Short mmCIF file of C-alpha atoms in Angstrom, two decimals:
data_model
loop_
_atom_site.label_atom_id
_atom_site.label_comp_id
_atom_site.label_asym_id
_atom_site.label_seq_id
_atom_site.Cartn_x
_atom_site.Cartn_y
_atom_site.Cartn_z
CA UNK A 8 81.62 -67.79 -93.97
CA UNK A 9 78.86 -70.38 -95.16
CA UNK A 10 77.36 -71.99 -92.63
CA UNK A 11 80.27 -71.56 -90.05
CA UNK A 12 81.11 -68.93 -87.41
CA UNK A 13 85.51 -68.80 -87.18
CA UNK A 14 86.98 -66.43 -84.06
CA UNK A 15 89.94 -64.76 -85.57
CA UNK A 16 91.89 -61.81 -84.53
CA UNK A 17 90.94 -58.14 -85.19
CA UNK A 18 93.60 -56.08 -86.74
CA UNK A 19 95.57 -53.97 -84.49
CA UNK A 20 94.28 -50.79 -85.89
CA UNK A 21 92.16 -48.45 -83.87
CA UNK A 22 88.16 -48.67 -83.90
CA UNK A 23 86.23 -46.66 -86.08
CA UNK A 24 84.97 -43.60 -85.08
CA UNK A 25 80.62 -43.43 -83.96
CA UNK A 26 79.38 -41.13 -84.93
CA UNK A 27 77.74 -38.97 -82.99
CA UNK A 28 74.41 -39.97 -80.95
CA UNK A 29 70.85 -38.60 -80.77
CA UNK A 30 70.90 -35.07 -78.33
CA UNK A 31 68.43 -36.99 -76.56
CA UNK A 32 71.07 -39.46 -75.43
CA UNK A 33 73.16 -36.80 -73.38
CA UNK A 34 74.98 -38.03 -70.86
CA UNK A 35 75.05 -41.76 -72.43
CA UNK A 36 78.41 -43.21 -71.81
CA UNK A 37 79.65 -46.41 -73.15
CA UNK A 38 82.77 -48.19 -72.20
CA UNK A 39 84.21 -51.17 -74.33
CA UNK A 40 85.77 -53.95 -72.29
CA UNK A 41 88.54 -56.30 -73.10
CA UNK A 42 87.87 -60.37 -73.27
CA UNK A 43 90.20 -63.17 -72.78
CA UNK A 44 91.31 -64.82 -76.28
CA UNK A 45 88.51 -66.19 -78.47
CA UNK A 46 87.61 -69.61 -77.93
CA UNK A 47 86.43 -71.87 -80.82
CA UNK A 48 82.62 -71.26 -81.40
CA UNK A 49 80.19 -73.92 -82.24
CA UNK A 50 79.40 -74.54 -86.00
CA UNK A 51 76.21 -74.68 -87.45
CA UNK A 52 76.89 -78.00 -89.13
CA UNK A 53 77.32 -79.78 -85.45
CA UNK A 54 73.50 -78.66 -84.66
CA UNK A 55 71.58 -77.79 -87.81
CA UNK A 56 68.74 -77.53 -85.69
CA UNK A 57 70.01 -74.87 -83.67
CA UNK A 58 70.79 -71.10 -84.87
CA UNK A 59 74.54 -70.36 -84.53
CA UNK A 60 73.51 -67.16 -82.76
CA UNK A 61 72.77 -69.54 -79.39
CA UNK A 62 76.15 -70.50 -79.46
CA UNK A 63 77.90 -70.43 -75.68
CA UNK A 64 80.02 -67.40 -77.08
CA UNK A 65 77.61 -65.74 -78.68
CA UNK A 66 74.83 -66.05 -75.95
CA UNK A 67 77.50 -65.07 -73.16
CA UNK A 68 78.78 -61.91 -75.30
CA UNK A 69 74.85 -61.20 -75.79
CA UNK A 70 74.32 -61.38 -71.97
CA UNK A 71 77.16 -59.38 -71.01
CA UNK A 72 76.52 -56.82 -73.40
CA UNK A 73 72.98 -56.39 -72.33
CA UNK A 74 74.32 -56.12 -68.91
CA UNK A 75 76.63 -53.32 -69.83
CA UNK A 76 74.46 -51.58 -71.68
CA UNK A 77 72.15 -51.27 -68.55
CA UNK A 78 74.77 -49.86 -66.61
CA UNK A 79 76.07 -47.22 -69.18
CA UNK A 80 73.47 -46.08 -70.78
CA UNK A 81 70.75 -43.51 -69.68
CA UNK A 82 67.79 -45.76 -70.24
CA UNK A 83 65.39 -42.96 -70.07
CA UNK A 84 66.69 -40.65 -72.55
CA UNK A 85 66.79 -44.15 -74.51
CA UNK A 86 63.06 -44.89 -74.23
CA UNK A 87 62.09 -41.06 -75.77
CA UNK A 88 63.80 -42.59 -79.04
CA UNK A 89 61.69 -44.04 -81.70
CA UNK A 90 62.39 -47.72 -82.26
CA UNK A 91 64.53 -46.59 -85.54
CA UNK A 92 66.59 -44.41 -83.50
CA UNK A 93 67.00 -46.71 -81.12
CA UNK A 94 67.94 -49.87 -83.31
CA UNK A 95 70.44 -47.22 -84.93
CA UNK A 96 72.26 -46.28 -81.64
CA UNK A 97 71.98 -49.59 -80.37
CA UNK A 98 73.84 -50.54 -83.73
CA UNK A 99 76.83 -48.41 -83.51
CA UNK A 100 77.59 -49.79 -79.88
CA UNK A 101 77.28 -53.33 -80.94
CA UNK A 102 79.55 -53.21 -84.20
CA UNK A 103 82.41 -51.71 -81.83
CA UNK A 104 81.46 -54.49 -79.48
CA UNK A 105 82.39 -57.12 -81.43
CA UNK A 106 85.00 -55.71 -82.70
CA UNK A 107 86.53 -56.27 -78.97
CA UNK A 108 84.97 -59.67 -78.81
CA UNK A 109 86.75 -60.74 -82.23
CA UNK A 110 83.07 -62.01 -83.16
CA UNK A 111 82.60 -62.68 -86.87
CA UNK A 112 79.60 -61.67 -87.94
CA UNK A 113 78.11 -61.20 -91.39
CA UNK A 114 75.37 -57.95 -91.67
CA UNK A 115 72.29 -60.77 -91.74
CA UNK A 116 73.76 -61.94 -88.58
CA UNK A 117 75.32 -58.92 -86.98
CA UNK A 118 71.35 -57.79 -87.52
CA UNK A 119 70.01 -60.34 -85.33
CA UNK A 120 72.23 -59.90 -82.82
CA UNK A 121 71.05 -56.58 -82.98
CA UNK A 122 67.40 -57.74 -82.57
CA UNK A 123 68.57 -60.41 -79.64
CA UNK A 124 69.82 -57.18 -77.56
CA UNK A 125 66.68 -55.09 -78.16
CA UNK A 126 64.71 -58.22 -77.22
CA UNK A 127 66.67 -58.46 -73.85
CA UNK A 128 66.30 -54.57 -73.39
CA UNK A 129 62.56 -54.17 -74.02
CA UNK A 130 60.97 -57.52 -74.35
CA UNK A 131 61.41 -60.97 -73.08
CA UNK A 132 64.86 -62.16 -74.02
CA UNK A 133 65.18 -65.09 -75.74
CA UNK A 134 61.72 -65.85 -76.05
CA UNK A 135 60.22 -63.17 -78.56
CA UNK A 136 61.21 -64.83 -81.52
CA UNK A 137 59.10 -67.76 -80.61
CA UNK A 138 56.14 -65.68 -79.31
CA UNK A 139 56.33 -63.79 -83.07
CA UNK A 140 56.30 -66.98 -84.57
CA UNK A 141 52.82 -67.81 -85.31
CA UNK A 142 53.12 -71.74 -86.05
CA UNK A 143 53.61 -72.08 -82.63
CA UNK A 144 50.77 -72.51 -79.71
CA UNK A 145 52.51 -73.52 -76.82
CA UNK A 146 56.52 -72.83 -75.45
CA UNK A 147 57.32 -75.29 -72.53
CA UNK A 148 60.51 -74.43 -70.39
CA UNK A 149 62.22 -76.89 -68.55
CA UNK A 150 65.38 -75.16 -66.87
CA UNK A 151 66.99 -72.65 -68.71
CA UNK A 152 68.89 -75.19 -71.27
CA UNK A 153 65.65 -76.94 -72.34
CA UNK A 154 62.88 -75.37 -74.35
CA UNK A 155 60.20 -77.26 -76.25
CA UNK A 156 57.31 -76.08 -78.42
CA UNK A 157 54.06 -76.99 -79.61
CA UNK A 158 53.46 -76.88 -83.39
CA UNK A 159 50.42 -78.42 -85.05
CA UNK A 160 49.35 -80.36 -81.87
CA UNK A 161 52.92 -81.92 -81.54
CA UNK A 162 56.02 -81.39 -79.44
CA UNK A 163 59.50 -81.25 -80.31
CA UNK A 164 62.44 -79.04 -78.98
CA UNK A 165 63.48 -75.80 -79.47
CA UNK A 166 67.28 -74.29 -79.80
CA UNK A 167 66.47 -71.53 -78.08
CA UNK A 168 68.06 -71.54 -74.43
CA UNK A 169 69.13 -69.07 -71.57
CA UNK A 170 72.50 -68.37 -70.31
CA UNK A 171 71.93 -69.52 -66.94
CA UNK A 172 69.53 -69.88 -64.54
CA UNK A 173 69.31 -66.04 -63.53
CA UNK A 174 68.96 -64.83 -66.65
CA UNK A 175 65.92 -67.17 -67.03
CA UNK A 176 64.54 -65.79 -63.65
CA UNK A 177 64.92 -62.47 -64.75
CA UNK A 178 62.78 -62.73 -67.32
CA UNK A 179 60.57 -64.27 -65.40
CA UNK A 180 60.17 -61.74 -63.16
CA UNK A 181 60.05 -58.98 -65.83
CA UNK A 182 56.65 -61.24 -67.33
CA UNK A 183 54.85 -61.36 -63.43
CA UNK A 184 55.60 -57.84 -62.64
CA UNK A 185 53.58 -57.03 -65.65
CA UNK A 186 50.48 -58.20 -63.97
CA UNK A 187 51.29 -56.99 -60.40
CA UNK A 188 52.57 -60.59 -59.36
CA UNK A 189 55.52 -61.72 -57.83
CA UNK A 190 57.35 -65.27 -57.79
CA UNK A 191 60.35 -66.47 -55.59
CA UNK A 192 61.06 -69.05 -52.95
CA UNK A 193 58.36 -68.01 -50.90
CA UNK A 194 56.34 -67.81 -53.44
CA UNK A 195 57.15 -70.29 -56.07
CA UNK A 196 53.31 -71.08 -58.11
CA UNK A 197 52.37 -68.06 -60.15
CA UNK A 198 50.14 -67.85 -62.76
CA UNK A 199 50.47 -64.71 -65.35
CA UNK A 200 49.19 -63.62 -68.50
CA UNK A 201 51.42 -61.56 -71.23
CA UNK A 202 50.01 -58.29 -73.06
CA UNK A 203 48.15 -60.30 -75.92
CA UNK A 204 46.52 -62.77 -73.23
CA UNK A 205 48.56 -65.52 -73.53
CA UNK A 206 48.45 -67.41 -70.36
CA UNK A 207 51.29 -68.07 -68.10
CA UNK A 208 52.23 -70.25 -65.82
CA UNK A 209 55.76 -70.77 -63.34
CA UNK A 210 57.24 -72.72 -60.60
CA UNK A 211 60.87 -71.65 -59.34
CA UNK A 212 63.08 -73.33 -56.76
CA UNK A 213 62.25 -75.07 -54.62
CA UNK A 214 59.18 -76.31 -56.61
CA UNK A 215 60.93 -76.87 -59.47
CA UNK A 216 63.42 -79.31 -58.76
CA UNK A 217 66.02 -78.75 -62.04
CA UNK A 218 65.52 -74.88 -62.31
CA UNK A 219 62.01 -72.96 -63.44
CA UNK A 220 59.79 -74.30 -64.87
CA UNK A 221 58.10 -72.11 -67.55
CA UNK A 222 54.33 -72.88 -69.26
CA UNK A 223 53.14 -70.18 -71.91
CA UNK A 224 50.09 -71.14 -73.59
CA UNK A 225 49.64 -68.71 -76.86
CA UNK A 226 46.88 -67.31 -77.87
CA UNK A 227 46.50 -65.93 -81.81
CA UNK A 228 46.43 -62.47 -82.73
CA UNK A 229 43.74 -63.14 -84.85
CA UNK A 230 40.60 -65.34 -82.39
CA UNK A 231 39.91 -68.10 -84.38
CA UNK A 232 36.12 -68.10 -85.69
CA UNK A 233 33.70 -70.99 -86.31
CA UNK A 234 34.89 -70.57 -89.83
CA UNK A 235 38.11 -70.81 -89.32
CA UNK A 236 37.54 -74.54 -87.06
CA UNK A 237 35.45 -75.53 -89.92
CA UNK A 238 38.28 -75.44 -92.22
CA UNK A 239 40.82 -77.26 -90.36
CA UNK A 240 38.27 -80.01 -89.60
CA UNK A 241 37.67 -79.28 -85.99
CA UNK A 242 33.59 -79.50 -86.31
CA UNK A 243 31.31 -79.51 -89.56
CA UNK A 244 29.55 -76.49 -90.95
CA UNK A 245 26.24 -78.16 -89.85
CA UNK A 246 27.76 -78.02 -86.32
CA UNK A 247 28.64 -74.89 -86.14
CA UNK A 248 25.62 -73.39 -87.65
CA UNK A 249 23.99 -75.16 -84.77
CA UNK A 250 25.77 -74.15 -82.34
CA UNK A 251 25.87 -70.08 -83.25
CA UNK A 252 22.38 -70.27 -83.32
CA UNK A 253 22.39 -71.52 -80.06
CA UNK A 254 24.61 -68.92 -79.06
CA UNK A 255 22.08 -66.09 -80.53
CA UNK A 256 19.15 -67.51 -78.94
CA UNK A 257 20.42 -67.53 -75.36
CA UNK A 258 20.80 -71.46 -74.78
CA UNK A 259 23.05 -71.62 -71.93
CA UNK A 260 25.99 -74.12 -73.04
CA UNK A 261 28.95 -75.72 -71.51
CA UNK A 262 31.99 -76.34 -73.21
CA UNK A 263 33.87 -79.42 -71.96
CA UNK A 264 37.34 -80.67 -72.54
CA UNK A 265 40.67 -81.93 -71.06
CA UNK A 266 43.90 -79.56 -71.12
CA UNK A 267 45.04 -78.17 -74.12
CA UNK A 268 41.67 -79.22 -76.11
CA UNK A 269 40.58 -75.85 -76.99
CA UNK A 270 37.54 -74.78 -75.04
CA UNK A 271 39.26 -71.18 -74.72
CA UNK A 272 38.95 -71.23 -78.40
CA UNK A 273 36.03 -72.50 -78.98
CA UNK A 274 34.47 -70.29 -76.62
CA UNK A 275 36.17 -67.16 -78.20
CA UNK A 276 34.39 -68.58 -81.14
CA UNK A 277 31.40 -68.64 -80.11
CA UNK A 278 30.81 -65.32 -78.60
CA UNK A 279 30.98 -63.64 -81.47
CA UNK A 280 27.28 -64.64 -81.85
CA UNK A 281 26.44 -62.66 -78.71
CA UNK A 282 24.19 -59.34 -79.70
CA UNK A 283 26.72 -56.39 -79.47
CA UNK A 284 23.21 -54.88 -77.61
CA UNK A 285 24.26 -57.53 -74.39
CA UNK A 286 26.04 -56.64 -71.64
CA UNK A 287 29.10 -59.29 -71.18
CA UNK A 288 30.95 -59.69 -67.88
CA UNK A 289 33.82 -62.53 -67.86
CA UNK A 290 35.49 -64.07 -64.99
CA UNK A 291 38.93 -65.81 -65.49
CA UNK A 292 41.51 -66.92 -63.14
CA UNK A 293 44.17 -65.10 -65.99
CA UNK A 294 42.64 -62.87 -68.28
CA UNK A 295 43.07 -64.80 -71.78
CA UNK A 296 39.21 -64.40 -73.56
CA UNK A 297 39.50 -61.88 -76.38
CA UNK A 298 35.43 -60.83 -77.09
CA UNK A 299 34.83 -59.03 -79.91
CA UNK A 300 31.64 -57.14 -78.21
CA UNK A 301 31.73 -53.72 -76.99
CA UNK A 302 30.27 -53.47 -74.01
CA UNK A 303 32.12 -56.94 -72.28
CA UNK A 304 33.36 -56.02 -67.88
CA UNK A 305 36.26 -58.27 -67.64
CA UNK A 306 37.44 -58.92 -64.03
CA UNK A 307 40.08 -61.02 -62.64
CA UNK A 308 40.87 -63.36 -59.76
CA UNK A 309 44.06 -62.27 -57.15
CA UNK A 310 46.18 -64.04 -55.00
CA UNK A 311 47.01 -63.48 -51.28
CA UNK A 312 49.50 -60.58 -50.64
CA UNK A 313 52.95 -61.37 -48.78
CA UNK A 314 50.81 -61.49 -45.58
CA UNK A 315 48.17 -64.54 -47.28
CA UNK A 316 45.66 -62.12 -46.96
CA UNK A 317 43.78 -60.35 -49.69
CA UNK A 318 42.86 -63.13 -52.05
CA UNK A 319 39.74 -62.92 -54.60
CA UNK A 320 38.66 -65.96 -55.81
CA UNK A 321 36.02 -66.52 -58.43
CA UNK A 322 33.59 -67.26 -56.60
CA UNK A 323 33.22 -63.52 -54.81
CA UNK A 324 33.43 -62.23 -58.25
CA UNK A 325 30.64 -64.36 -59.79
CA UNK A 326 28.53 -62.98 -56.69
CA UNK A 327 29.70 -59.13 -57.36
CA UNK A 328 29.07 -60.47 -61.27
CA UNK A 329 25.23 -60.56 -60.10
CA UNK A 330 25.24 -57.09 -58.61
CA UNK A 331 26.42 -55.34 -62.11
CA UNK A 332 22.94 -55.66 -64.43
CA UNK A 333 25.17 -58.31 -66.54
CA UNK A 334 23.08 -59.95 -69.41
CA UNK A 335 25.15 -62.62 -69.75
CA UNK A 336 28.00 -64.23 -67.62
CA UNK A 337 31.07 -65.91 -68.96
CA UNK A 338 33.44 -67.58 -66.29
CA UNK A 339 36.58 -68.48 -68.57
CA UNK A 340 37.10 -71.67 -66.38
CA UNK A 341 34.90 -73.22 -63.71
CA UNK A 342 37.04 -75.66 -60.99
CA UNK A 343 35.40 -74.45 -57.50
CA UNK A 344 32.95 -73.94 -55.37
CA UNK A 345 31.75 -71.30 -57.89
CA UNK A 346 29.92 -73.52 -59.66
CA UNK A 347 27.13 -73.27 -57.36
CA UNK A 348 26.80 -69.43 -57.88
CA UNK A 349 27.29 -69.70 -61.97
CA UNK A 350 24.28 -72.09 -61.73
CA UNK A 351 21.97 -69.98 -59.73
CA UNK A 352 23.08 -67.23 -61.84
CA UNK A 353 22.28 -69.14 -64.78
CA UNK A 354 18.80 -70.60 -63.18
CA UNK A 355 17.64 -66.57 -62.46
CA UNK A 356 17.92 -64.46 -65.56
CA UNK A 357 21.15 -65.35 -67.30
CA UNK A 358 20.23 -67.52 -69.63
CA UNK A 359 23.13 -67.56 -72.78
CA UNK A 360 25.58 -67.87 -70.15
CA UNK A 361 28.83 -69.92 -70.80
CA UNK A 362 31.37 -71.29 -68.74
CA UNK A 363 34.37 -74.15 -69.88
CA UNK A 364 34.99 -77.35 -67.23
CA UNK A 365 37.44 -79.85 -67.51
CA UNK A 366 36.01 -83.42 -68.69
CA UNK A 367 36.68 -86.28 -70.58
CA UNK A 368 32.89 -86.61 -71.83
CA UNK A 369 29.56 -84.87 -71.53
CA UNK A 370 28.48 -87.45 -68.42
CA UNK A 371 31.53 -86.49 -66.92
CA UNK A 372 31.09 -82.92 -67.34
CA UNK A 373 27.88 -83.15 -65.54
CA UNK A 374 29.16 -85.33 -62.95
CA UNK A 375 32.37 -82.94 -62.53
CA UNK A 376 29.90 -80.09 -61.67
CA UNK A 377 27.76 -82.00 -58.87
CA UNK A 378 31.34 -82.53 -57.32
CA UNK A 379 32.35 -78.44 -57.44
CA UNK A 380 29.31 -77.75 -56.07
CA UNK A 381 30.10 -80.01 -52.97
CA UNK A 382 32.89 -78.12 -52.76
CA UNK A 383 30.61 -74.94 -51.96
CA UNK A 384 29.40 -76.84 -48.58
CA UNK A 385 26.04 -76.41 -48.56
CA UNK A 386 23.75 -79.18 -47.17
CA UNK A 387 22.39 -79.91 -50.40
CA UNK A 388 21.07 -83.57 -51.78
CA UNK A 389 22.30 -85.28 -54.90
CA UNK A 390 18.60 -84.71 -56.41
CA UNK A 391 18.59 -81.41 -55.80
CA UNK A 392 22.20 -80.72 -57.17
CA UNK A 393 20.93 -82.16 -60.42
CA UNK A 394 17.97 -80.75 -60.72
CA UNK A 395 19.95 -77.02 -60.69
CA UNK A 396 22.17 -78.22 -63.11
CA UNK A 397 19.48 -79.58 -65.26
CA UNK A 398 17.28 -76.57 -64.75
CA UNK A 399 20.34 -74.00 -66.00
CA UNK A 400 22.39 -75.79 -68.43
CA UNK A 401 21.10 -77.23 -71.85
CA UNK A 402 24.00 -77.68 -74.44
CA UNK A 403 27.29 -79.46 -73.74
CA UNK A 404 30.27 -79.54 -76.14
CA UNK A 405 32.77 -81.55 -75.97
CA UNK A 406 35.91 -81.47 -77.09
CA UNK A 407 38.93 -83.79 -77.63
CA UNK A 408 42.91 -83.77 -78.48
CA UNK A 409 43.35 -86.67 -80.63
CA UNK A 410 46.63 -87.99 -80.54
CA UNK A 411 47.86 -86.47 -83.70
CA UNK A 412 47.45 -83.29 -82.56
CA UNK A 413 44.73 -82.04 -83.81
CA UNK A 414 41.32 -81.17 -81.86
CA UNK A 415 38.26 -81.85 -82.77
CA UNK A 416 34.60 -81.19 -81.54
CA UNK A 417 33.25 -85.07 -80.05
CA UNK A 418 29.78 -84.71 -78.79
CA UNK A 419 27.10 -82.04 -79.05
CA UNK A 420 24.59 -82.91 -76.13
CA UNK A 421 21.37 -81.58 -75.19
CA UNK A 422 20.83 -82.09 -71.46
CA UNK A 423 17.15 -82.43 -71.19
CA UNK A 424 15.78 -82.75 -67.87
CA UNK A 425 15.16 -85.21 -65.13
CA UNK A 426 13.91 -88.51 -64.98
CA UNK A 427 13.92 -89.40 -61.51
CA UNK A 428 17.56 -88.84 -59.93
CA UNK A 429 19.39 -89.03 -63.17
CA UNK A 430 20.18 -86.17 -65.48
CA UNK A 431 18.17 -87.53 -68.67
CA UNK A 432 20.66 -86.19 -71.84
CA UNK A 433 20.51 -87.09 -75.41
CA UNK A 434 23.58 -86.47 -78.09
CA UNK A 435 23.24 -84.62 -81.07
CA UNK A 436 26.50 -84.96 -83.04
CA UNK A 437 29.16 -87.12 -82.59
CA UNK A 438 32.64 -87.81 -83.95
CA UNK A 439 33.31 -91.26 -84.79
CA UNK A 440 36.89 -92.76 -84.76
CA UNK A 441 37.42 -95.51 -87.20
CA UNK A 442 41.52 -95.91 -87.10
CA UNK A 443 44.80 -94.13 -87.35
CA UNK A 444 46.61 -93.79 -90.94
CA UNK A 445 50.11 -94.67 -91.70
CA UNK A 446 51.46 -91.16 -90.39
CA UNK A 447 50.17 -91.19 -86.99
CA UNK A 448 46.84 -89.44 -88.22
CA UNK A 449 43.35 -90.16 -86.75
CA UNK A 450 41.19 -91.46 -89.40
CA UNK A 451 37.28 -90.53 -88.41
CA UNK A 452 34.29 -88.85 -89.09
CA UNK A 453 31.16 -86.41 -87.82
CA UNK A 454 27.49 -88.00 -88.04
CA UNK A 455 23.94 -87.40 -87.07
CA UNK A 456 22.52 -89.29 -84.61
CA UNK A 457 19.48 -88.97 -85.34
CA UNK A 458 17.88 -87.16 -82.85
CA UNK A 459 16.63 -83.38 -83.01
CA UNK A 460 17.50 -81.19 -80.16
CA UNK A 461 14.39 -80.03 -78.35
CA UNK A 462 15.49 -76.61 -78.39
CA UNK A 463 14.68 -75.80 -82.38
CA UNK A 464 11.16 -74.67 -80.90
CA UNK A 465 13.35 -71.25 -79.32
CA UNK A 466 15.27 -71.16 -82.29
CA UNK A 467 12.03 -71.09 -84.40
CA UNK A 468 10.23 -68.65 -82.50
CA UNK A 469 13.38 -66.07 -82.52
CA UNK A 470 12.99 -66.98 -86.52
CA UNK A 471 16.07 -69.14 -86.83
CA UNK A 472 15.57 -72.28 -88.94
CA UNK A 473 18.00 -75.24 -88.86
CA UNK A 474 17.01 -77.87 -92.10
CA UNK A 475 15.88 -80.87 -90.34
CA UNK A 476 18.41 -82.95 -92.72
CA UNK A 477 21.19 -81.74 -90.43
CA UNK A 478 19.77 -84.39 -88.01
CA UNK A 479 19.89 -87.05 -90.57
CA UNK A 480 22.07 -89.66 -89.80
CA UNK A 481 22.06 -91.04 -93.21
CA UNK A 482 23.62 -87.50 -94.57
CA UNK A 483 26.74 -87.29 -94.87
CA UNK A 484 27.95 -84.11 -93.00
#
């Protein structure tokens, strides 16, 4: 049976016995069903690419039998069982299963099928293998017969599909019912977040066009540190001792990026430098920061009920924020008219405060904030919308996707202060790209430029020393 799946008859003889279940499955009942004749199922030499197991037959059976099982078996006495016991009952069903179906299966395969139903039953379908697989960052669903992942900063498809379109929207809705969220045609945008914090986002019918469209952005089990972006190259140890003691001596920083950059990350990273003696409250649209302190309030945004009313945006919470003796703020993603109320909250008391914004460059980063806090209405001038900002921020990072994948710290900039109406700012680090390699890779490197932040004089009197060589832009870094 290498490498090919071949439907052939069962003999006529008469299934084997199960033995019998668990007493805690009393009243289980389980009926076997007849199918039409087998049909020819795909090999795994026509798609090596795919797993045989997504075969239509195989999928279909899988489906169906998931199906049954819901109806025939007492799912609570099922959910008292250990995962053991249940893998063993689910087992003995399954073998006399295919015996009907005239599915030949090997034990290696008969064992995943195994796992495929318990994955429908208690998890998310098709989609746990890829959310176990830790190479991946990002699963991208276009319909239910198109799935593409992210691995290493690149995109190629996946084999894994759905049976049909309802299957897909089933798990759908088991993912937003998690979170006390809902998703149909009256409501078609949701956003979500799974159990580990990876972030989720859909649009059904008749948003989606071909079918639901699926976004889940993954997020590690184990937070990447500033160690851990040092070694793939993402910023230089000089950096990133720079920037933690930033972090420890309460220079409020921005960290700047476009989509799928990794300011999350980064700013996962860096909080780890917060004092475990601070009290942390974060603000997020989804829930997706994992701090490591242990006194952190998280609180989360909500959408309108049925009736459009009921909706808490970020900007009441940042207010409430205020009201809770918070140390330090975190808002996981400024894009509103909350911006004004982070600033002021940064401008009376905050300080260390962080908050990530979508730009391309630190300029734009500042100029993206005068525009959100426009968006807060108040009759305010452009001088004295810079002047806040230049008042409560003081470190900008920016980071970058470069187009083989891989991210990478830009620009460290130290906003300054005013000089007239213009935010006066001054860069600190910088990546420099020189060319692409043969492979697609970006060819580059970190420097100095030169200049020495004007914050070492806080770092210094909290007793932190940074070597003045780390400014050198004739070092190598």
């Amino acid at each position: 049976m290498a490498g090919r799946f071949t439907a052939r008859r069962a003999a006529p003889e008469a299934l084997p016995p199960i033995e019998e279940p668990s007493p805690a499955l009393e009243g289980v009942s389980w009926t076997v069903f007849p199918d039409a004749s087998p049909e020819p199922v795909q090999s795994q030499s026509q798609s090596s690419s795919i797993n045989p197991l997504l075969s239509d037959r195989l999928l279909d059976a899988k489906v169906r039998l998931h199906r049954r099982l819901i109806e025939e078996v007492n799912l609570s006495a099922l959910e008292k069982l250990g995962e053991d016991e249940m893998r063993q009952h689910i087992m003995q069903l399954v073998q006399q299963y295919i015996l009907v179906e005239r599915l030949a299966l090997n034990a290696k395969e008969l064992g995943e099928f195994v796992s495929e139903i318990l994955d429908e039953m208690t998890g998310l379908g098709p989609l746990e293998p890829l959310l176990k697989d830790p190479s991946i960052s990002d699963i991208l669903i276009n319909g239910h017969e198109c799935v593409y992942v992210e691995r290493g900063g690149l995109l190629e498809p996946c084999g894994v599909r759905f049976k049909d379109e309802q299957h897909l929207l089933r798990i759908i809705n088991k993912i937003v019912a998690a979170v006390g969220r809902r998703v149909d045609e009256s409501h078609p945008l949701c956003d979500a977040r799974l159990l580990d914090g990876s972030r989720v986002n859909v649009a059904v019918r008749p948003i989606g066009v071909d079918g639901p469209l699926v976004s889940i952005r993954k997020f590690s089990k184990k937070p990447f540190n500033l160690n851990k972006l040092v070694d793939i190259g993402a910023i230089r140890p000089q950096m990133a001792e720079l920037l933690a003691a930033a972090v420890k001596a309460r220079i409020t920083t921005i960290i700047s990026g476009g989509t799928g950059s990794g300011k999350t990350t980064m700013l996962n990273a860096l909080s780890a430098f917060i004092s475990e003696k601070e009290r942390l409250i974060t603000i997020e649209d989804a829930a997706e920061l994992q701090l490591q302190q242990p006194h952190v309030a998280r609180m989360e945004t909500r959408p309108p009920n049925l009736e459009g009313k009921g909706e808490i945006r970020q900007r009441e919470l940042v207010k409430n924020a205020l009201r809770m003796r918070p140390e330090r703020i975190i808002l996981g993603e400024c894009r509103g008219e909350e911006a004004f109320d982070m600033l002021q909250a940064m401008n009376t008391g905050h300080e260390g405060s962080m908050a990530t914004i979508h730009a391309n460059n630190p300029r734009e980063a500042i100029s993206r904030l005068e525009q959100l806090i426009g968006m807060a209405g108040l009759p305010m001038t452009i001088a004295s919308t810079r002047g806040q900002i230049a008042s409560a921020i003081r470190l900008i990072v920016q980071l970058q996707r470069m187009s083989d994948g891989k991210r990478r710290v830009t620009s460290i900039a130290e906003i300054t202060g005013m000089e007239g109406d213009i935010v006066q700012m001054q860069e600190i680090f910088k990546y420099v790209r020189t060319g692409t390699a043969p492979d697609g890779s970006v060819i580059g490197h970190f420097q100095a430029t030169g200049v020495r932040p004007r914050f070492l004089t806080d770092l210094l009197a909290m007793g932190i020393k940074i070597p003045g060589s780390y400014f050198d832009p004739s070092q190598p870094l």
